[in-house]
Amino acid sequence: MTSDRRVWLYDCTLRDGQQMQGIDWGVTDKQDIARALDAFGIDYVEGGWPGANPTDDAFFAAAPTLKRARLTAFGMTRRIGRSAADDPGLAAIVGARTPVVTLVGKTWDFHAEVALGVSLDENLAMIRDSVAEARRRAEEVVFDAEHFFDGYAANRDYALRCITAAHEAGARWVVLCDTNGGTMPDRIAEVVGEVARRIPGGQLGIHCHNDTEQGVANTLAAVRAGARQVQGTLNGIGERCGNANLVSIIANLMLKMDMQTGIAPDGLRGLTRLSRMLDERLNRAPARGAAYVGESAFAHKGGLHVSAVEKDPRSYEHVPPEAVGNRRVIVVSDQAGRSNILARLREVGIDLDPEDRRVRRLLDEVKAREFAGYAYDGAEASFELLARRMLGQVPEFFHLETFRTLVERTAPANGAGGGEPVALAEATVKLVVKGERRLTVAEGNGPVNALDAALRSALQPFYPELADLHLIDYKVRILTPQDATAATTRVMIESEDGQGTRWSTVGVSGNIIEASFAALADAYVWKLLRDGAQAGGAQPGGAGA
Ligand SMILES: [Zn+2]
């Protein structure tokens, strides 16, 4: 039983989304994305175009087993002058043996005659025959009416005859496509409303592009006018300005329009993770300002905003961040007020009186350090250490005397013409820990790796807590690029321990090794502090001093 408020979600990330410049997914990427879409509750997953490229063929040959989503194979209607039954293109599409087949056809008279060079009658026959043939071979057929809104404006009668032909030939869905992305929301609503008088809204879909930044608005307008299938891509990836962003569409349908999808209400909490998963596959940083799922979507920076959000989040949040699996972020920044600092301190478990003079001192210190290039937004552990050091709560777990790193590029191992030259790094660390002076040397594949190894071998005998610590991310950012190789460098390190706790630290210096050391040392100290490690004697022979 489906209610009139049920909207079917159709994802085109793996086909239309993949048209975006710079995307080159392999079969495994596509399989993993399809599984993630299925697990999240998407109804239709368009896998690609069989016969169009080797990756898509390999994908369909080893199609992932989906639990509830229906996999669809995309392609074009039959060629001019062939019968649908022996058209090689169509054979490849139905040959993928997916439960659903999606066929795209021309519905704009200008496009049929000029781009395809076909008579209007033959184009109608191509639609009718192809849909009927696909219907014989697959459980369900979706007809994508290409350039429908332009066609409707140019020759309304012909555009309607095209989709009626598909509908009558057995298409479960007729999807109206704003292929060039130039239509505005009021026009979309008007046309969909008119079409819905001939083909029921429960069989109408919408496919929008974002060329006027209204892909999402256009999609929602079509739903309001009766369409019940929405097509889009994760994070709106796609050719030119992209497709309609399915992530925002889903959140809006469920949180703003009271529509039902295949996603349970609490399943929406997986939305942020789904969106980030895609960026991971694209090897790019997620857009901070993305609606609902961006890191800044619920970030509060202005002092006034922060104090209001602390009283009641609804003062500056349109929905609770948890609803979409995102989180509230209180940003400490250059413009930070007293309330930001207090809120941040509370987040790391430090309760200070607002009138405490140390709050002001900490604020000044944060400002000065941010001016020098530190960024505490993504380095909570370093922020906590800064605050606790000022409060005298961080013991000196060790005292560094010196460190030295050395990078050597050796000649190929087996002489001229054989093997690659090897770059090796070595680090020496001298420090005092629990009253003992330690000198350690370690090798690594780079200077930071060697330094980490030397530091660890010096400390671990005294602090077994460090055994399960490992670095999971190391990011370098050049802050004053105009100075080229003499620029200031910021290093951010993310660490994890055996219990799955993660924390981030930051170091800034004109020297990348020094910046890395600072971030590394903070990572170690934060872990020792959190585990309640016993410090003591950071001076040589420090007899219980
Ligand atoms: Zn498209």
CSV table of C-alpha atoms in Angstrom, one decimal, residues 165-529:
chain,number,residue,atom,x,y,z
A,165,ALA,CA,3.4,6.9,-26.8
A,166,ALA,CA,5.9,5.7,-24.0
A,167,HIS,CA,3.1,5.6,-21.5
A,168,GLU,CA,0.8,3.5,-23.7
A,169,ALA,CA,3.6,1.2,-24.7
A,170,GLY,CA,3.9,0.2,-21.0
A,171,ALA,CA,6.4,2.5,-19.3
A,172,ARG,CA,5.9,2.4,-15.5
A,173,TRP,CA,7.3,5.9,-15.3
A,174,VAL,CA,7.5,8.8,-17.7
A,175,VAL,CA,10.2,11.1,-16.5
A,176,LEU,CA,10.2,14.7,-17.6
A,177,CYS,CA,13.8,15.9,-18.1
A,178,ASP,CA,15.0,19.5,-18.0
A,179,THR,CA,18.1,18.3,-19.9
A,180,ASN,CA,19.6,21.8,-20.5
A,181,GLY,CA,18.7,22.9,-17.0
A,182,GLY,CA,17.3,26.3,-18.0
A,183,THR,CA,13.7,26.0,-16.8
A,184,MET,CA,12.5,28.0,-13.8
A,185,PRO,CA,10.5,26.5,-10.9
A,186,ASP,CA,7.2,28.2,-11.6
A,187,ARG,CA,7.3,26.9,-15.2
A,188,ILE,CA,8.2,23.4,-14.1
A,189,ALA,CA,5.2,23.4,-11.8
A,190,GLU,CA,2.9,24.6,-14.5
A,191,VAL,CA,4.0,22.1,-17.1
A,192,VAL,CA,4.0,19.1,-14.7
A,193,GLY,CA,0.5,20.1,-13.5
A,194,GLU,CA,-0.7,20.1,-17.1
A,195,VAL,CA,1.0,16.8,-18.0
A,196,ALA,CA,-0.5,15.2,-14.8
A,197,ARG,CA,-4.0,15.7,-16.4
A,198,ARG,CA,-3.0,13.1,-19.0
A,199,ILE,CA,-0.6,10.8,-17.2
A,200,PRO,CA,-1.2,10.3,-13.5
A,201,GLY,CA,1.3,11.9,-11.2
A,202,GLY,CA,2.0,8.5,-9.7
A,203,GLN,CA,3.6,7.6,-13.0
A,204,LEU,CA,5.4,10.9,-13.5
A,205,GLY,CA,9.1,11.5,-12.7
A,206,ILE,CA,11.3,14.6,-12.8
A,207,HIS,CA,15.0,14.9,-13.8
A,208,CYS,CA,16.5,18.3,-13.4
A,209,HIS,CA,19.9,19.9,-13.9
A,210,ASN,CA,21.4,22.7,-12.0
A,211,ASP,CA,22.3,25.2,-14.6
A,212,THR,CA,20.4,28.0,-13.0
A,213,GLU,CA,21.2,26.8,-9.4
A,214,GLN,CA,17.6,25.6,-9.1
A,215,GLY,CA,17.9,21.8,-9.6
A,216,VAL,CA,16.6,21.1,-6.2
A,217,ALA,CA,13.9,23.9,-6.3
A,218,ASN,CA,12.7,22.6,-9.7
A,219,THR,CA,12.5,19.0,-8.5
A,220,LEU,CA,10.5,20.0,-5.4
A,221,ALA,CA,8.2,22.2,-7.6
A,222,ALA,CA,7.5,19.1,-9.8
A,223,VAL,CA,6.6,17.1,-6.7
A,224,ARG,CA,4.2,19.7,-5.5
A,225,ALA,CA,2.6,19.6,-8.9
A,226,GLY,CA,2.1,15.9,-8.6
A,227,ALA,CA,5.3,14.0,-9.9
A,228,ARG,CA,6.1,11.1,-7.7
A,229,GLN,CA,9.6,10.0,-8.9
A,230,VAL,CA,12.6,12.3,-8.4
A,231,GLN,CA,15.9,11.8,-10.1
A,232,GLY,CA,19.2,13.2,-8.9
A,233,THR,CA,22.8,12.5,-7.9
A,234,LEU,CA,24.6,12.5,-4.6
A,235,ASN,CA,26.0,16.0,-3.9
A,236,GLY,CA,24.6,17.1,-7.2
A,237,ILE,CA,27.5,15.9,-9.2
A,238,GLY,CA,27.1,15.8,-13.0
A,239,GLU,CA,27.9,17.5,-16.3
A,240,ARG,CA,28.3,21.3,-16.5
A,241,CYS,CA,26.8,22.6,-13.2
A,242,GLY,CA,25.6,19.2,-12.1
A,243,ASN,CA,22.4,17.4,-11.6
A,244,ALA,CA,19.7,18.1,-9.0
A,245,ASN,CA,21.3,17.3,-5.6
A,246,LEU,CA,19.5,14.2,-4.3
A,247,VAL,CA,20.9,14.7,-0.8
A,248,SER,CA,19.1,18.1,-0.4
A,249,ILE,CA,16.0,16.8,-2.2
A,250,ILE,CA,15.7,13.9,0.3
A,251,ALA,CA,16.1,16.1,3.3
A,252,ASN,CA,13.6,18.7,2.0
A,253,LEU,CA,11.0,16.1,1.0
A,254,MET,CA,11.2,14.4,4.4
A,255,LEU,CA,11.8,17.4,6.8
A,256,LYS,CA,10.0,20.2,5.0
A,257,MET,CA,7.3,18.7,2.8
A,258,ASP,CA,6.1,15.8,5.0
A,259,MET,CA,6.6,13.4,2.1
A,260,GLN,CA,7.4,9.7,2.5
A,261,THR,CA,10.3,7.9,0.9
A,262,GLY,CA,11.7,4.4,1.2
A,263,ILE,CA,13.9,5.8,4.0
A,264,ALA,CA,12.6,5.4,7.6
A,265,PRO,CA,12.5,8.7,9.5
A,266,ASP,CA,15.5,7.8,11.6
A,267,GLY,CA,17.3,6.4,8.5
A,268,LEU,CA,17.7,10.0,7.5
A,269,ARG,CA,20.5,10.2,10.1
A,270,GLY,CA,22.6,8.3,7.5
A,271,LEU,CA,22.4,11.2,5.1
A,272,THR,CA,25.6,13.0,6.1
A,273,ARG,CA,27.6,9.8,6.0
A,274,LEU,CA,26.2,9.0,2.5
A,275,SER,CA,27.2,12.4,1.2
A,276,ARG,CA,30.7,12.2,2.7
A,277,MET,CA,31.1,8.7,1.3
A,278,LEU,CA,30.7,10.0,-2.2
A,279,ASP,CA,33.4,12.7,-1.6
A,280,GLU,CA,35.7,10.1,-0.3
A,281,ARG,CA,35.2,8.1,-3.5
A,282,LEU,CA,36.0,11.3,-5.5
A,283,ASN,CA,39.0,12.0,-3.3
A,284,ARG,CA,37.9,15.5,-2.6
A,285,ALA,CA,37.1,17.5,0.5
A,286,PRO,CA,33.4,17.7,1.3
A,287,ALA,CA,31.9,21.2,0.6
A,288,ARG,CA,31.7,22.8,4.0
A,289,GLY,CA,28.7,24.9,3.1
A,290,ALA,CA,26.6,22.1,1.7
A,291,ALA,CA,23.0,22.3,2.9
A,292,TYR,CA,22.2,19.9,5.7
A,293,VAL,CA,25.3,17.8,5.4
A,294,GLY,CA,28.2,20.4,5.2
A,295,GLU,CA,30.6,20.8,8.1
A,296,SER,CA,29.5,24.4,8.4
A,297,ALA,CA,25.7,23.7,8.1
A,298,PHE,CA,25.4,23.8,11.8
A,299,ALA,CA,28.5,25.8,12.8
A,300,HIS,CA,28.2,28.9,14.9
A,301,LYS,CA,30.9,31.5,15.0
A,302,GLY,CA,29.5,34.9,15.8
A,303,GLY,CA,29.6,35.5,19.5
A,304,LEU,CA,25.9,36.5,19.7
A,305,HIS,CA,24.8,33.5,17.7
A,306,VAL,CA,26.8,31.2,20.0
A,307,SER,CA,25.3,32.5,23.2
A,308,ALA,CA,21.8,32.2,21.7
A,309,VAL,CA,22.4,28.6,20.4
A,310,GLU,CA,23.7,27.7,23.8
A,311,LYS,CA,20.4,28.8,25.3
A,312,ASP,CA,18.3,27.1,22.6
A,313,PRO,CA,19.7,25.7,19.3
A,314,ARG,CA,16.5,26.6,17.5
A,315,SER,CA,17.5,30.2,17.6
A,316,TYR,CA,19.9,29.7,14.7
A,317,GLU,CA,19.2,26.2,13.4
A,318,HIS,CA,16.3,25.4,11.1
A,319,VAL,CA,16.4,21.6,12.0
A,320,PRO,CA,18.3,19.7,14.6
A,321,PRO,CA,21.7,18.6,13.1
A,322,GLU,CA,21.2,15.0,14.4
A,323,ALA,CA,18.1,14.6,12.1
A,324,VAL,CA,20.5,14.3,9.1
A,325,GLY,CA,23.4,12.8,11.0
A,326,ASN,CA,25.3,16.1,11.1
A,327,ARG,CA,26.6,17.8,14.2
A,328,ARG,CA,26.7,21.3,15.8
A,329,VAL,CA,30.1,23.0,15.7
A,330,ILE,CA,31.0,25.9,17.9
A,331,VAL,CA,33.8,27.6,16.1
A,332,VAL,CA,36.6,29.3,17.9
A,333,SER,CA,37.9,32.0,15.7
A,334,ASP,CA,39.4,35.3,15.3
A,335,GLN,CA,36.0,36.9,16.0
A,336,ALA,CA,35.3,34.6,18.8
A,337,GLY,CA,33.6,36.0,21.8
A,338,ARG,CA,33.8,34.9,25.4
A,339,SER,CA,30.8,32.6,25.0
A,340,ASN,CA,32.5,30.7,22.2
A,341,ILE,CA,35.5,30.0,24.3
A,342,LEU,CA,33.4,29.0,27.3
A,343,ALA,CA,31.3,26.7,25.1
A,344,ARG,CA,34.4,25.1,23.6
A,345,LEU,CA,35.9,24.6,27.0
A,346,ARG,CA,32.7,22.9,28.2
A,347,GLU,CA,32.9,20.6,25.2
A,348,VAL,CA,36.3,19.3,26.4
A,349,GLY,CA,35.1,19.1,30.0
A,350,ILE,CA,36.5,22.4,31.4
A,351,ASP,CA,34.1,24.5,33.4
A,352,LEU,CA,35.2,28.0,34.0
A,353,ASP,CA,33.4,31.0,35.5
A,354,PRO,CA,32.6,33.5,32.7
A,355,GLU,CA,34.2,36.2,34.9
A,356,ASP,CA,37.4,34.2,35.4
A,357,ARG,CA,40.3,36.3,34.1
A,358,ARG,CA,41.9,33.3,32.5
A,359,VAL,CA,39.0,33.2,30.0
A,360,ARG,CA,40.2,36.5,28.6
A,361,ARG,CA,43.8,35.4,28.5
A,362,LEU,CA,42.9,32.2,26.7
A,363,LEU,CA,40.9,34.2,24.2
A,364,ASP,CA,43.8,36.5,23.5
A,365,GLU,CA,46.1,33.6,23.2
A,366,VAL,CA,43.8,31.8,20.7
A,367,LYS,CA,43.5,35.0,18.6
A,368,ALA,CA,47.2,35.5,18.6
A,369,ARG,CA,47.9,31.9,17.6
A,370,GLU,CA,45.2,31.9,14.9
A,371,PHE,CA,46.8,35.0,13.5
A,372,ALA,CA,50.1,33.1,13.4
A,373,GLY,CA,48.4,30.3,11.4
A,374,TYR,CA,47.1,27.9,13.9
A,375,ALA,CA,43.6,26.6,13.2
A,376,TYR,CA,41.7,25.1,16.2
A,377,ASP,CA,38.5,24.4,14.3
A,378,GLY,CA,39.7,21.0,13.3
A,379,ALA,CA,42.2,20.4,16.1
A,380,GLU,CA,40.2,20.0,19.3
A,381,ALA,CA,42.9,18.1,21.1
A,382,SER,CA,45.5,21.0,20.6
A,383,PHE,CA,42.9,23.4,21.8
A,384,GLU,CA,42.2,21.4,24.9
A,385,LEU,CA,46.0,21.2,25.6
A,386,LEU,CA,46.4,24.9,25.1
A,387,ALA,CA,43.6,25.6,27.6
A,388,ARG,CA,44.8,23.0,30.1
A,389,ARG,CA,48.4,24.2,29.9
A,390,MET,CA,47.2,27.7,30.7
A,391,LEU,CA,45.3,26.3,33.7
A,392,GLY,CA,48.4,24.4,34.8
A,393,GLN,CA,46.8,21.0,34.3
A,394,VAL,CA,49.3,19.4,31.9
A,395,PRO,CA,52.3,17.7,33.5
A,396,GLU,CA,55.5,17.6,31.5
A,397,PHE,CA,55.4,14.0,30.4
A,398,PHE,CA,58.8,14.4,28.7
A,399,HIS,CA,61.3,17.2,27.9
A,400,LEU,CA,62.7,17.4,24.5
A,401,GLU,CA,66.4,18.4,24.3
A,402,THR,CA,67.0,18.1,20.6
A,403,PHE,CA,65.9,16.3,17.5
A,404,ARG,CA,67.6,15.9,14.1
A,405,THR,CA,66.4,14.5,10.9
A,406,LEU,CA,68.3,13.5,7.8
A,407,VAL,CA,67.2,12.6,4.4
A,408,GLU,CA,69.5,10.7,2.1
A,409,ARG,CA,68.9,9.8,-1.5
A,410,THR,CA,71.0,6.8,-2.4
A,411,ALA,CA,72.2,5.6,-5.8
A,412,PRO,CA,70.3,2.6,-7.3
A,413,ALA,CA,71.0,-0.5,-5.3
A,414,ASN,CA,72.5,-2.5,-8.2
A,415,GLY,CA,74.4,0.0,-10.2
A,416,ALA,CA,73.7,1.8,-13.4
A,417,GLY,CA,70.5,0.9,-15.2
A,418,GLY,CA,69.2,-1.4,-12.4
A,419,GLY,CA,66.7,-0.4,-9.7
A,420,GLU,CA,65.4,2.9,-8.6
A,421,PRO,CA,67.2,5.4,-6.4
A,422,VAL,CA,66.0,5.2,-2.8
A,423,ALA,CA,65.2,8.1,-0.5
A,424,LEU,CA,65.7,7.1,3.2
A,425,ALA,CA,65.2,9.2,6.3
A,426,GLU,CA,66.7,8.9,9.7
A,427,ALA,CA,65.8,10.8,12.9
A,428,THR,CA,67.6,11.2,16.2
A,429,VAL,CA,65.8,12.3,19.3
A,430,LYS,CA,67.3,13.3,22.6
A,431,LEU,CA,64.8,13.8,25.5
A,432,VAL,CA,64.4,13.3,29.2
A,433,VAL,CA,61.5,11.2,30.5
A,434,LYS,CA,60.8,10.2,34.1
A,435,GLY,CA,64.3,11.3,35.1
A,436,GLU,CA,66.1,9.4,32.4
A,437,ARG,CA,67.9,10.8,29.5
A,438,ARG,CA,67.1,9.0,26.3
A,439,LEU,CA,68.7,9.0,22.9
A,440,THR,CA,67.0,7.1,20.1
A,441,VAL,CA,67.5,6.8,16.4
A,442,ALA,CA,65.0,5.5,13.9
A,443,GLU,CA,64.5,5.2,10.2
A,444,GLY,CA,61.4,5.9,8.1
A,445,ASN,CA,60.3,6.4,4.6
A,446,GLY,CA,60.3,10.1,5.2
A,447,PRO,CA,61.6,12.5,7.9
A,448,VAL,CA,58.3,12.8,9.8
A,449,ASN,CA,57.8,9.1,9.8
A,450,ALA,CA,61.3,8.6,11.1
A,451,LEU,CA,60.8,11.3,13.8
A,452,ASP,CA,57.6,9.6,14.9
A,453,ALA,CA,59.4,6.3,15.2
A,454,ALA,CA,62.3,7.8,17.2
A,455,LEU,CA,60.0,9.6,19.5
A,456,ARG,CA,57.9,6.6,20.0
A,457,SER,CA,60.8,4.3,20.8
A,458,ALA,CA,62.1,6.9,23.3
A,459,LEU,CA,58.7,7.2,25.1
A,460,GLN,CA,57.0,3.8,24.8
A,461,PRO,CA,59.1,2.0,27.5
A,462,PHE,CA,57.9,4.6,30.0
A,463,TYR,CA,54.4,5.0,28.7
A,464,PRO,CA,52.9,1.7,27.4
A,465,GLU,CA,49.7,3.7,26.8
A,466,LEU,CA,51.3,4.9,23.5
A,467,ALA,CA,51.5,1.3,22.1
A,468,ASP,CA,48.1,1.4,20.4
A,469,LEU,CA,48.4,5.0,19.1
A,470,HIS,CA,48.6,5.4,15.4
A,471,LEU,CA,48.4,8.3,13.0
A,472,ILE,CA,45.6,8.1,10.5
A,473,ASP,CA,45.9,11.4,8.7
A,474,TYR,CA,48.6,13.9,8.1
A,475,LYS,CA,47.7,17.1,6.2
A,476,VAL,CA,50.0,19.9,5.2
A,477,ARG,CA,48.9,23.3,4.3
A,478,ILE,CA,51.0,26.2,3.0
A,479,LEU,CA,49.8,29.4,4.6
A,480,THR,CA,51.7,32.1,2.8
A,481,PRO,CA,52.1,30.7,-0.7
A,482,GLN,CA,53.6,33.9,-2.0
A,483,ASP,CA,56.7,33.1,-0.1
A,484,ALA,CA,57.0,29.8,-2.0
A,485,THR,CA,59.3,27.4,-0.2
A,486,ALA,CA,59.9,29.8,2.6
A,487,ALA,CA,56.2,29.9,3.5
A,488,THR,CA,54.7,29.1,6.9
A,489,THR,CA,53.4,25.6,7.1
A,490,ARG,CA,50.5,24.2,9.1
A,491,VAL,CA,50.4,20.5,9.8
A,492,MET,CA,47.3,18.8,11.1
A,493,ILE,CA,47.5,15.3,12.4
A,494,GLU,CA,44.7,12.9,13.2
A,495,SER,CA,45.4,10.1,15.6
A,496,GLU,CA,43.5,7.0,16.8
A,497,ASP,CA,44.0,4.6,19.6
A,498,GLY,CA,42.9,1.0,20.2
A,499,GLN,CA,39.5,2.0,21.6
A,500,GLY,CA,38.7,3.9,18.4
A,501,THR,CA,39.1,7.3,20.0
A,502,ARG,CA,40.2,9.9,17.4
A,503,TRP,CA,41.7,13.3,18.0
A,504,SER,CA,43.3,16.0,16.0
A,505,THR,CA,46.3,18.2,16.7
A,506,VAL,CA,48.0,21.1,14.9
A,507,GLY,CA,51.5,22.5,14.6
A,508,VAL,CA,52.6,25.7,12.8
A,509,SER,CA,56.2,26.7,11.8
A,510,GLY,CA,58.3,28.1,9.0
A,511,ASN,CA,59.8,24.6,8.9
A,512,ILE,CA,57.6,21.6,8.0
A,513,ILE,CA,59.5,19.2,10.2
A,514,GLU,CA,59.2,21.5,13.2
A,515,ALA,CA,55.4,22.0,12.5
A,516,SER,CA,55.1,18.2,12.3
A,517,PHE,CA,56.9,17.7,15.5
A,518,ALA,CA,54.6,20.1,17.4
A,519,ALA,CA,51.5,18.3,16.1
A,520,LEU,CA,53.0,14.9,16.9
A,521,ALA,CA,54.0,15.9,20.4
A,522,ASP,CA,50.5,17.3,21.1
A,523,ALA,CA,49.0,14.0,19.8
A,524,TYR,CA,51.2,12.0,22.3
A,525,VAL,CA,50.6,14.3,25.2
A,526,TRP,CA,46.9,14.5,24.7
A,527,LYS,CA,46.7,10.7,24.7
A,528,LEU,CA,48.8,10.5,27.9
A,529,LEU,CA,46.7,13.1,29.6
